[in-house]
């Protein structure tokens, strides 16, 4: 039982770190170019999000899925001109 609990705690910690990286990556790549995004910027932003969406495992944990969903939604809203 404690092994399972630690596994879920580790998953949550990893997800929080990954989402923080994602937020920082978007800030570094795109905040300085407000309103001047190229087609390449749009491709990069969408490729990053696609990769994260396809490769992030929340292992069926509803709490982690909710955390992940909120973070992705916030990024999509903040960078709506970049993301299709």
mmCIF file of C-alpha atoms in Angstrom:
data_model
loop_
_atom_site.group_PDB
_atom_site.id
_atom_site.type_symbol
_atom_site.label_atom_id
_atom_site.label_comp_id
_atom_site.label_asym_id
_atom_site.label_seq_id
_atom_site.Cartn_x
_atom_site.Cartn_y
_atom_site.Cartn_z
ATOM 1 C CA UNK A 1 0.000 0.000 0.000
ATOM 2 C CA UNK A 2 2.745 2.501 0.860
ATOM 3 C CA UNK A 3 4.560 1.679 -2.375
ATOM 4 C CA UNK A 4 1.453 2.606 -4.342
ATOM 5 C CA UNK A 5 1.094 5.838 -2.385
ATOM 6 C CA UNK A 6 4.724 6.785 -3.027
ATOM 7 C CA UNK A 7 4.277 6.013 -6.717
ATOM 8 C CA UNK A 8 1.367 8.449 -6.969
ATOM 9 C CA UNK A 9 3.299 11.093 -5.016
ATOM 10 C CA UNK A 10 6.237 10.703 -7.391
ATOM 11 C CA UNK A 11 3.912 10.943 -10.398
ATOM 12 C CA UNK A 12 2.439 14.150 -9.010
ATOM 13 C CA UNK A 13 5.861 15.662 -8.287
ATOM 14 C CA UNK A 14 7.060 14.777 -11.782
ATOM 15 C CA UNK A 15 3.933 16.254 -13.350
ATOM 16 C CA UNK A 16 4.299 19.504 -11.416
ATOM 17 C CA UNK A 17 7.945 19.769 -12.536
ATOM 18 C CA UNK A 18 7.005 19.027 -16.150
ATOM 19 C CA UNK A 19 4.198 21.595 -16.140
ATOM 20 C CA UNK A 20 6.484 24.230 -14.627
ATOM 21 C CA UNK A 21 9.028 23.485 -17.365
ATOM 22 C CA UNK A 22 6.306 23.805 -19.996
ATOM 23 C CA UNK A 23 5.183 27.178 -18.646
ATOM 24 C CA UNK A 24 8.755 28.483 -18.528
ATOM 25 C CA UNK A 25 9.507 27.150 -22.011
ATOM 26 C CA UNK A 26 6.553 29.020 -23.488
ATOM 27 C CA UNK A 27 7.560 32.203 -21.645
ATOM 28 C CA UNK A 28 11.139 31.993 -22.895
ATOM 29 C CA UNK A 29 10.210 31.170 -26.469
ATOM 30 C CA UNK A 30 7.172 33.347 -27.030
ATOM 31 C CA UNK A 31 6.702 36.188 -24.509
ATOM 32 C CA UNK A 32 9.258 38.442 -26.176
ATOM 33 C CA UNK A 33 7.453 38.085 -29.495
ATOM 34 C CA UNK A 34 3.979 39.227 -28.482
ATOM 35 C CA UNK A 35 1.912 39.899 -31.620
ATOM 36 C CA UNK A 36 4.889 39.046 -33.875
ATOM 37 C CA UNK A 37 4.637 35.273 -34.035
ATOM 38 C CA UNK A 38 5.800 33.564 -37.184
ATOM 39 C CA UNK A 39 4.426 30.385 -38.683
ATOM 40 C CA UNK A 40 7.502 28.621 -37.288
ATOM 41 C CA UNK A 41 6.599 29.878 -33.781
ATOM 42 C CA UNK A 42 3.112 28.451 -34.224
ATOM 43 C CA UNK A 43 4.511 25.125 -35.390
ATOM 44 C CA UNK A 44 6.938 24.935 -32.460
ATOM 45 C CA UNK A 45 4.225 25.799 -29.920
ATOM 46 C CA UNK A 46 1.867 23.183 -31.317
ATOM 47 C CA UNK A 47 4.621 20.561 -31.556
ATOM 48 C CA UNK A 48 5.588 21.134 -27.918
ATOM 49 C CA UNK A 49 1.984 20.817 -26.753
ATOM 50 C CA UNK A 50 1.373 17.748 -28.918
ATOM 51 C CA UNK A 51 4.468 16.088 -27.484
ATOM 52 C CA UNK A 52 3.455 16.853 -23.891
ATOM 53 C CA UNK A 53 -0.110 15.665 -24.478
ATOM 54 C CA UNK A 54 1.041 12.411 -26.072
ATOM 55 C CA UNK A 55 3.836 11.610 -23.624
ATOM 56 C CA UNK A 56 2.552 12.619 -20.222
ATOM 57 C CA UNK A 57 1.261 9.726 -18.176
ATOM 58 C CA UNK A 58 -1.073 10.490 -15.282
ATOM 59 C CA UNK A 59 -1.730 6.769 -14.805
ATOM 60 C CA UNK A 60 -5.493 7.215 -14.653
ATOM 61 C CA UNK A 61 -5.239 9.495 -11.620
ATOM 62 C CA UNK A 62 -8.161 11.920 -11.832
ATOM 63 C CA UNK A 63 -6.441 14.508 -9.627
ATOM 64 C CA UNK A 64 -3.344 14.535 -11.822
ATOM 65 C CA UNK A 65 -5.448 14.601 -14.955
ATOM 66 C CA UNK A 66 -7.306 17.644 -13.611
ATOM 67 C CA UNK A 67 -4.022 19.390 -12.732
ATOM 68 C CA UNK A 68 -2.660 18.608 -16.183
ATOM 69 C CA UNK A 69 -5.846 19.764 -17.910
ATOM 70 C CA UNK A 70 -5.914 23.087 -16.041
ATOM 71 C CA UNK A 71 -2.271 23.811 -16.844
ATOM 72 C CA UNK A 72 -2.686 23.019 -20.541
ATOM 73 C CA UNK A 73 -5.888 25.080 -20.714
ATOM 74 C CA UNK A 74 -4.113 28.054 -19.113
ATOM 75 C CA UNK A 75 -1.268 27.870 -21.637
ATOM 76 C CA UNK A 76 -3.701 27.510 -24.535
ATOM 77 C CA UNK A 77 -5.621 30.566 -23.317
ATOM 78 C CA UNK A 78 -2.505 32.671 -22.725
ATOM 79 C CA UNK A 79 -0.997 31.771 -26.098
ATOM 80 C CA UNK A 80 -4.223 31.436 -28.074
ATOM 81 C CA UNK A 81 -2.780 33.171 -31.145
ATOM 82 C CA UNK A 82 -0.082 30.513 -31.372
ATOM 83 C CA UNK A 83 -2.082 27.377 -30.752
ATOM 84 C CA UNK A 84 -4.513 25.869 -33.218
#
